[in-house]
Amino acid sequence: KNEVEQSPQNLTAQEGEFITINCSYSVGISALHWLQQHPGGGIVSLFMLSSGKKKHGRLIATINIQEKHSSLHITASHPRDSAVYICAVMELDDKIIFGKGTRLHILP
Amino acid sequence: GAVVSQHPSRVICKSGTSVKIECRSLDFQATTMFWYRQFPKQSLMLMATSNEGSKATYEQGVEKDKFLINHASLTLSTLTVTSAHPEDSSFYICSARGGWGGFRNTIYFGEGSWLTVV
């Protein structure tokens, strides 16, 4: 079993829809990152969370430390949001474990 | 703006040659830098951890003589892929951990580098 599980693996939605991507982990962590990777492009760091909730534009990230779960939400999704979204957790010894990513495709 | 700059973002090299990828921390001093590799449709995997001024610690299965890591200063780490082969074609990304002040113990990611060996 992977220590970091993301769901869904693939998601296709219509423009404007509210998107939720989930990340569950099984280890103790000091922080959790959400990353965005466009096809053939680089990595963009979206959020780093250790508790609660953060918002940046149309993106919202939440984390529940007790439940070992985080969600990334996209409101009013747009085709340019199409990318792979990666959850990465930083263990207490600074080791980072990456999820396999969620491939999001927003249709116009 | 980015706090970790990785260069080049894309590089194509001939088989048998060496290629260097740089990872710079901007506006902060990185006591530790990490290098990762991602093969198609797989997770990012840690290759090595480097602390400034000391030898890098490589993960099991990563050839240290092939992937040379230098962390000569608190703002720069380099990964050199020596005698590159097509199977080394991959996405390489670095991350840096700040050591002091507001950056202390925070990890920042570079944008990544796509390496194609032909």
GROMACS .gro file of C-alpha atoms in nm:
model
  226
    1LYS     CA    1   0.000   0.000   0.000
    2ASN     CA    2   0.131   0.344  -0.094
    3GLU     CA    3   0.194   0.578   0.193
    4VAL     CA    4   0.030   0.859  -0.004
    5GLU     CA    5  -0.286   0.783  -0.195
    6GLN     CA    6  -0.457   1.024  -0.427
    7SER     CA    7  -0.803   1.000  -0.573
    8PRO     CA    8  -0.924   1.006  -0.832
    9GLN     CA    9  -0.635   0.908  -1.058
   10ASN     CA   10  -0.805   1.067  -1.355
   11LEU     CA   11  -1.081   1.325  -1.367
   12THR     CA   12  -1.258   1.480  -1.662
   13ALA     CA   13  -1.506   1.760  -1.600
   14GLN     CA   14  -1.683   2.037  -1.782
   15GLU     CA   15  -1.568   2.395  -1.760
   16GLY     CA   16  -1.720   2.566  -1.459
   17GLU     CA   17  -1.752   2.257  -1.245
   18PHE     CA   18  -1.630   2.241  -0.887
   19ILE     CA   19  -1.336   2.002  -0.863
   20THR     CA   20  -1.216   1.808  -0.562
   21ILE     CA   21  -0.898   1.602  -0.547
   22ASN     CA   22  -0.825   1.398  -0.238
   23CYS     CA   23  -0.505   1.289  -0.070
   24SER     CA   24  -0.477   1.041   0.216
   25TYR     CA   25  -0.156   0.947   0.388
   26SER     CA   26  -0.054   0.696   0.649
   27VAL     CA   27   0.257   0.852   0.803
   28GLY     CA   28   0.320   1.130   1.050
   29ILE     CA   29   0.390   1.451   0.868
   30SER     CA   30   0.512   1.801   0.935
   31ALA     CA   31   0.364   1.950   0.616
   32LEU     CA   32   0.177   1.864   0.299
   33HIS     CA   33   0.232   2.015  -0.044
   34TRP     CA   34   0.003   2.040  -0.342
   35LEU     CA   35   0.190   2.068  -0.672
   36GLN     CA   36   0.072   2.127  -1.026
   37GLN     CA   37   0.243   1.983  -1.331
   38HIS     CA   38   0.132   2.078  -1.680
   39PRO     CA   39   0.198   1.827  -1.960
   40GLY     CA   40   0.559   1.867  -2.065
   41GLY     CA   41   0.595   2.153  -1.824
   42GLY     CA   42   0.750   2.215  -1.491
   43ILE     CA   43   0.626   2.189  -1.138
   44VAL     CA   44   0.440   2.473  -0.972
   45SER     CA   45   0.400   2.470  -0.598
   46LEU     CA   46   0.039   2.556  -0.516
   47PHE     CA   47   0.016   2.518  -0.140
   48MET     CA   48   0.206   2.406   0.164
   49LEU     CA   49  -0.016   2.316   0.456
   50SER     CA   50   0.041   2.201   0.809
   51SER     CA   51  -0.310   2.268   0.937
   52GLY     CA   52  -0.644   2.416   0.844
   53LYS     CA   53  -0.719   2.571   0.512
   54LYS     CA   54  -0.555   2.795   0.254
   55LYS     CA   55  -0.704   2.979  -0.041
   56HIS     CA   56  -0.539   3.126  -0.345
   57GLY     CA   57  -0.765   3.256  -0.618
   58ARG     CA   58  -0.991   2.973  -0.729
   59LEU     CA   59  -0.789   2.713  -0.544
   60ILE     CA   60  -0.858   2.598  -0.190
   61ALA     CA   61  -0.662   2.341   0.005
   62THR     CA   62  -0.763   2.186   0.333
   63ILE     CA   63  -0.597   1.941   0.564
   64ASN     CA   64  -0.723   1.733   0.854
   65ILE     CA   65  -0.423   1.616   1.050
   66GLN     CA   66  -0.623   1.380   1.273
   67GLU     CA   67  -0.779   1.206   0.975
   68LYS     CA   68  -0.458   1.223   0.768
   69HIS     CA   69  -0.642   1.365   0.476
   70SER     CA   70  -0.615   1.668   0.252
   71SER     CA   71  -0.828   1.799  -0.031
   72LEU     CA   72  -0.759   2.037  -0.315
   73HIS     CA   73  -1.061   2.218  -0.455
   74ILE     CA   74  -1.089   2.418  -0.774
   75THR     CA   75  -1.388   2.646  -0.812
   76ALA     CA   76  -1.521   2.755  -1.152
   77SER     CA   77  -1.281   2.521  -1.330
   78HIS     CA   78  -1.128   2.627  -1.660
   79PRO     CA   79  -0.953   2.434  -1.938
   80ARG     CA   80  -0.623   2.594  -1.833
   81ASP     CA   81  -0.658   2.409  -1.502
   82SER     CA   82  -0.596   2.086  -1.694
   83ALA     CA   83  -0.281   1.939  -1.542
   84VAL     CA   84  -0.156   1.672  -1.308
   85TYR     CA   85  -0.201   1.760  -0.943
   86ILE     CA   86   0.041   1.599  -0.702
   87CYS     CA   87   0.012   1.563  -0.329
   88ALA     CA   88   0.344   1.540  -0.143
   89VAL     CA   89   0.386   1.488   0.229
   90MET     CA   90   0.690   1.580   0.431
   91GLU     CA   91   0.755   1.322   0.698
   92LEU     CA   92   0.884   1.418   1.039
   93ASP     CA   93   1.239   1.328   0.929
   94ASP     CA   94   1.206   1.560   0.625
   95LYS     CA   95   1.168   1.277   0.378
   96ILE     CA   96   0.911   1.369   0.112
   97ILE     CA   97   0.673   1.112  -0.027
   98PHE     CA   98   0.483   1.193  -0.343
   99GLY     CA   99   0.145   1.069  -0.451
  100LYS     CA  100   0.108   0.938  -0.804
  101GLY     CA  101  -0.087   1.241  -0.909
  102THR     CA  102  -0.436   1.313  -1.035
  103ARG     CA  103  -0.470   1.387  -1.404
  104LEU     CA  104  -0.735   1.656  -1.448
  105HIS     CA  105  -0.889   1.742  -1.783
  106ILE     CA  106  -1.135   2.028  -1.806
  107LEU     CA  107  -1.344   2.033  -2.119
  108PRO     CA  108  -1.446   2.367  -2.271
  109GLY     CA  109   0.770   3.438  -0.769
  110ALA     CA  110   0.981   3.127  -0.756
  111VAL     CA  111   1.209   3.090  -0.458
  112VAL     CA  112   1.395   2.796  -0.611
  113SER     CA  113   1.521   2.833  -0.965
  114GLN     CA  114   1.615   2.530  -1.168
  115HIS     CA  115   1.804   2.551  -1.496
  116PRO     CA  116   1.777   2.444  -1.769
  117SER     CA  117   1.407   2.370  -1.789
  118ARG     CA  118   1.467   2.154  -2.095
  119VAL     CA  119   1.781   1.999  -2.233
  120ILE     CA  120   1.857   1.758  -2.512
  121CYS     CA  121   2.194   1.590  -2.518
  122LYS     CA  122   2.367   1.320  -2.715
  123SER     CA  123   2.418   0.977  -2.570
  124GLY     CA  124   2.752   0.954  -2.393
  125THR     CA  125   2.778   1.318  -2.304
  126SER     CA  126   2.728   1.477  -1.962
  127VAL     CA  127   2.470   1.733  -1.869
  128LYS     CA  128   2.451   1.959  -1.565
  129ILE     CA  129   2.134   2.081  -1.399
  130GLU     CA  130   2.147   2.368  -1.153
  131CYS     CA  131   1.925   2.435  -0.858
  132ARG     CA  132   1.948   2.775  -0.691
  133SER     CA  133   1.769   2.904  -0.386
  134LEU     CA  134   1.669   3.266  -0.427
  135ASP     CA  135   1.643   3.495  -0.126
  136PHE     CA  136   1.729   3.222   0.122
  137GLN     CA  137   2.007   2.987   0.218
  138ALA     CA  138   1.931   2.621   0.166
  139THR     CA  139   2.098   2.396   0.417
  140THR     CA  140   1.967   2.088   0.241
  141MET     CA  141   1.873   2.023  -0.118
  142PHE     CA  142   1.696   1.720  -0.255
  143TRP     CA  143   1.700   1.578  -0.608
  144TYR     CA  144   1.414   1.377  -0.752
  145ARG     CA  145   1.345   1.195  -1.076
  146GLN     CA  146   1.015   1.115  -1.239
  147PHE     CA  147   0.968   0.855  -1.507
  148PRO     CA  148   0.656   0.870  -1.723
  149LYS     CA  149   0.336   0.805  -1.532
  150GLN     CA  150   0.523   0.737  -1.211
  151SER     CA  151   0.565   0.927  -0.886
  152LEU     CA  152   0.855   1.155  -0.820
  153MET     CA  153   1.127   0.952  -0.649
  154LEU     CA  154   1.404   1.081  -0.428
  155MET     CA  155   1.747   1.031  -0.576
  156ALA     CA  156   1.970   1.197  -0.322
  157THR     CA  157   1.993   1.442  -0.038
  158SER     CA  158   2.274   1.693  -0.020
  159ASN     CA  159   2.385   1.911   0.265
  160GLU     CA  160   2.603   2.210   0.195
  161GLY     CA  161   2.970   2.127   0.216
  162SER     CA  162   2.930   1.753   0.254
  163LYS     CA  163   2.884   1.453   0.027
  164ALA     CA  164   2.538   1.372  -0.094
  165THR     CA  165   2.347   1.076   0.043
  166TYR     CA  166   2.208   0.864  -0.237
  167GLU     CA  167   1.899   0.648  -0.227
  168GLN     CA  168   1.929   0.279  -0.290
  169GLY     CA  169   1.961   0.201  -0.658
  170VAL     CA  170   2.089   0.544  -0.760
  171GLU     CA  171   2.443   0.534  -0.898
  172LYS     CA  172   2.646   0.805  -0.731
  173ASP     CA  173   2.915   0.793  -0.999
  174LYS     CA  174   2.658   0.851  -1.267
  175PHE     CA  175   2.458   1.120  -1.094
  176LEU     CA  176   2.710   1.359  -0.946
  177ILE     CA  177   2.570   1.602  -0.695
  178ASN     CA  178   2.758   1.905  -0.577
  179HIS     CA  179   2.630   2.140  -0.307
  180ALA     CA  180   2.919   2.381  -0.285
  181SER     CA  181   2.730   2.677  -0.148
  182LEU     CA  182   2.418   2.749   0.052
  183THR     CA  183   2.237   2.868  -0.258
  184LEU     CA  184   2.347   2.628  -0.529
  185SER     CA  185   2.334   2.257  -0.588
  186THR     CA  186   2.410   2.087  -0.918
  187LEU     CA  187   2.320   1.748  -1.057
  188THR     CA  188   2.543   1.619  -1.334
  189VAL     CA  189   2.426   1.320  -1.534
  190THR     CA  190   2.745   1.166  -1.664
  191SER     CA  191   2.771   0.956  -1.978
  192ALA     CA  192   2.401   0.999  -2.034
  193HIS     CA  193   2.200   0.726  -2.203
  194PRO     CA  194   1.850   0.736  -2.346
  195GLU     CA  195   1.717   0.558  -2.037
  196ASP     CA  196   1.828   0.859  -1.831
  197SER     CA  197   1.571   1.067  -2.015
  198SER     CA  198   1.340   1.185  -1.742
  199PHE     CA  199   1.205   1.477  -1.545
  200TYR     CA  200   1.444   1.590  -1.272
  201ILE     CA  201   1.341   1.825  -0.996
  202CYS     CA  202   1.511   1.972  -0.695
  203SER     CA  203   1.379   2.102  -0.369
  204ALA     CA  204   1.551   2.310  -0.107
  205ARG     CA  205   1.503   2.345   0.265
  206GLY     CA  206   1.569   2.678   0.427
  207GLY     CA  207   1.785   2.694   0.734
  208TRP     CA  208   1.714   3.026   0.897
  209GLY     CA  209   1.452   3.288   0.962
  210GLY     CA  210   1.123   3.278   0.780
  211PHE     CA  211   1.248   3.007   0.546
  212ARG     CA  212   1.355   2.777   0.828
  213ASN     CA  213   1.250   2.415   0.775
  214THR     CA  214   1.030   2.507   0.478
  215ILE     CA  215   1.072   2.309   0.160
  216TYR     CA  216   1.050   2.482  -0.177
  217PHE     CA  217   1.045   2.307  -0.513
  218GLY     CA  218   1.223   2.398  -0.831
  219GLU     CA  219   1.032   2.403  -1.157
  220GLY     CA  220   1.199   2.088  -1.284
  221SER     CA  221   1.415   1.997  -1.582
  222TRP     CA  222   1.321   1.774  -1.872
  223LEU     CA  223   1.619   1.576  -1.996
  224THR     CA  224   1.608   1.399  -2.330
  225VAL     CA  225   1.905   1.188  -2.431
  226VAL     CA  226   1.920   1.107  -2.800
   0.00000   0.00000   0.00000
